[in-house]
Coordinates of C-alpha atoms in Angstrom, one line a residue:
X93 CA 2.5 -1.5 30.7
X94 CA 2.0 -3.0 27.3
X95 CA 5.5 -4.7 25.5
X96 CA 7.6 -2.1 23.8
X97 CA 8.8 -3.4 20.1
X98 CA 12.0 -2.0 18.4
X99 CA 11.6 -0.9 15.0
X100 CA 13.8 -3.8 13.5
X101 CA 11.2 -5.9 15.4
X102 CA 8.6 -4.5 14.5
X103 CA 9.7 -4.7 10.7
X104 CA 10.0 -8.5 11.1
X105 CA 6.8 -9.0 12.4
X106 CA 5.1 -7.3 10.0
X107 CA 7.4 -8.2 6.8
X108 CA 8.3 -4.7 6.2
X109 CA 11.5 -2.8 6.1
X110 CA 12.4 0.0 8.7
X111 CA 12.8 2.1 5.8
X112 CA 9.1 1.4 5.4
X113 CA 8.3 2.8 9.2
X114 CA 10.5 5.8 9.2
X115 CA 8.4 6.9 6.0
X116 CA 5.4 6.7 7.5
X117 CA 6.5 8.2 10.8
X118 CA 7.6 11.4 8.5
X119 CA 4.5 11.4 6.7
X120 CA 2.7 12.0 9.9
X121 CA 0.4 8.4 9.7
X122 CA 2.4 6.6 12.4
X123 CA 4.9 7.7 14.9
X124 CA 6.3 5.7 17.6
X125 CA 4.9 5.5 21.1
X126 CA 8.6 6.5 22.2
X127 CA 12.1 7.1 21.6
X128 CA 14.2 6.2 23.8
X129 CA 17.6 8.1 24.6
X130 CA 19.7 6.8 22.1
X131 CA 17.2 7.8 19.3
X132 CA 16.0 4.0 19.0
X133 CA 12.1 4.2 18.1
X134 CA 10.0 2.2 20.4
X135 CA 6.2 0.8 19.5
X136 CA 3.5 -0.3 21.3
X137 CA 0.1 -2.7 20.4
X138 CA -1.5 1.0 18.9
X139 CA 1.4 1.7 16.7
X140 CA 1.7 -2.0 15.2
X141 CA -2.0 -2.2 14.5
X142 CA -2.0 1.4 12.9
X143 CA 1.0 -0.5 11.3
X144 CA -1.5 -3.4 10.0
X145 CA -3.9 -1.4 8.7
X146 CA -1.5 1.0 6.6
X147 CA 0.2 -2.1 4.8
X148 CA -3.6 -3.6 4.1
X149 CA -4.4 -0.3 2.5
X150 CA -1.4 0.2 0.9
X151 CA -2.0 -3.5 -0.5
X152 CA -5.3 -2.1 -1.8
X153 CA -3.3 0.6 -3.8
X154 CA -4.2 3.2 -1.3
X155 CA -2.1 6.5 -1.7
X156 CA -0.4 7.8 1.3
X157 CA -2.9 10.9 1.2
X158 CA -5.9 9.1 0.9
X159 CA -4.6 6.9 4.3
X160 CA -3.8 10.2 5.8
X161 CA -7.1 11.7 4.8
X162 CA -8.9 8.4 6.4
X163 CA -6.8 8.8 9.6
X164 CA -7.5 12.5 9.8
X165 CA -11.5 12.0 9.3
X166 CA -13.6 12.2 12.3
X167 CA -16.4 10.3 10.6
X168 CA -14.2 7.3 10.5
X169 CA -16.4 4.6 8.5
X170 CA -18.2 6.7 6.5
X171 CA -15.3 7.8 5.1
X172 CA -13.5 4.2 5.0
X173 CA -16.2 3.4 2.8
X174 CA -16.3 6.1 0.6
X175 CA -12.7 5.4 0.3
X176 CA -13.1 2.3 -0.8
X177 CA -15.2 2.5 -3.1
X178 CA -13.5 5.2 -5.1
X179 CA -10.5 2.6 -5.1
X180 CA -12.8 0.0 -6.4
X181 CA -13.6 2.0 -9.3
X182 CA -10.2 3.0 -9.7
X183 CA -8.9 -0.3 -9.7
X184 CA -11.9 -1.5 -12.0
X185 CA -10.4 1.4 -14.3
X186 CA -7.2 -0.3 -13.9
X187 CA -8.0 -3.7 -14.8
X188 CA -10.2 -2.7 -18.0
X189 CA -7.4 -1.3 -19.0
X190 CA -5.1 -4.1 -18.5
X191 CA -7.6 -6.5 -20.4
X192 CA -7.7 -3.9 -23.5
X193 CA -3.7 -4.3 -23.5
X194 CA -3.7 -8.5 -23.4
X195 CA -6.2 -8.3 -26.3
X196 CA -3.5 -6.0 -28.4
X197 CA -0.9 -8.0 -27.5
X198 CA -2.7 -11.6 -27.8
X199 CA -3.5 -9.8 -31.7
X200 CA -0.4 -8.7 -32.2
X201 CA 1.3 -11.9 -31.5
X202 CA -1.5 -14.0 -33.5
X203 CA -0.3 -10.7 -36.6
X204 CA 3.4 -12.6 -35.4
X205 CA 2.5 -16.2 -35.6
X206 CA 0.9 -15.4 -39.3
X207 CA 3.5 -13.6 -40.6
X208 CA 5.6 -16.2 -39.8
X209 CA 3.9 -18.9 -40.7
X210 CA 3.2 -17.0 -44.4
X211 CA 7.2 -16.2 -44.4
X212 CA 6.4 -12.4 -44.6
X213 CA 8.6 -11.7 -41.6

């Protein structure tokens, strides 16, 4: 029988809050392998690795529907894949549009600068 792992342990070990866990557990991507008689959730190897994999995609900026869509797929890689390359390209949208806001923001503070140096402000 593998270790059982309390969910305040399990939140340590993984450098995530139990408010984290019970979230997922409610959203139907993780629940634990037991819970014991004083309502104490219990996890195993399965649940922490399931764990693991959520935080990575969550990292990734991975919506909790798209990791429940990934979980619930039956063509597994495929659809990993697919996955991430639609977050790719979301993310690439992302960051383009960061870079368009530094450039206003580097012009508006050269606009500053000038104005400042000129005594117009």
């Amino acid at each position: 029988m593998s270790q059982k792992y309390s969910i305040g342990d399990v939140a340590k070990k993984l450098n995530i809050t139990t408010r984290a866990i019970r979230f997922y557990d409610q959203k139907d991507l993780v629940k634990p392998e037991f819970v014991g008689e004083n309502g104490y959730r219990y996890y195993g190897d399965e649940q922490i690795q399931r764990l693991e994999l959520i935080n990575y995609l969550r990292g990734l900026n991975f919506s909790i529907k798209q990791i429940k869509q990934l979980f619930n797929d039956q063509k597994g890689s495929d659809s990993l894949l697919l996955l991430f390359q639609n977050q790719i390209e979301e993310n690439d949208a992302q960051i383009a549009d960061l870079k368009q806001k530094h450039i206003r923001l580097n012009l508006e503070d050269c606009f500053v600068q000038t104005a400042n140096k000129n005594h117009i402000v």
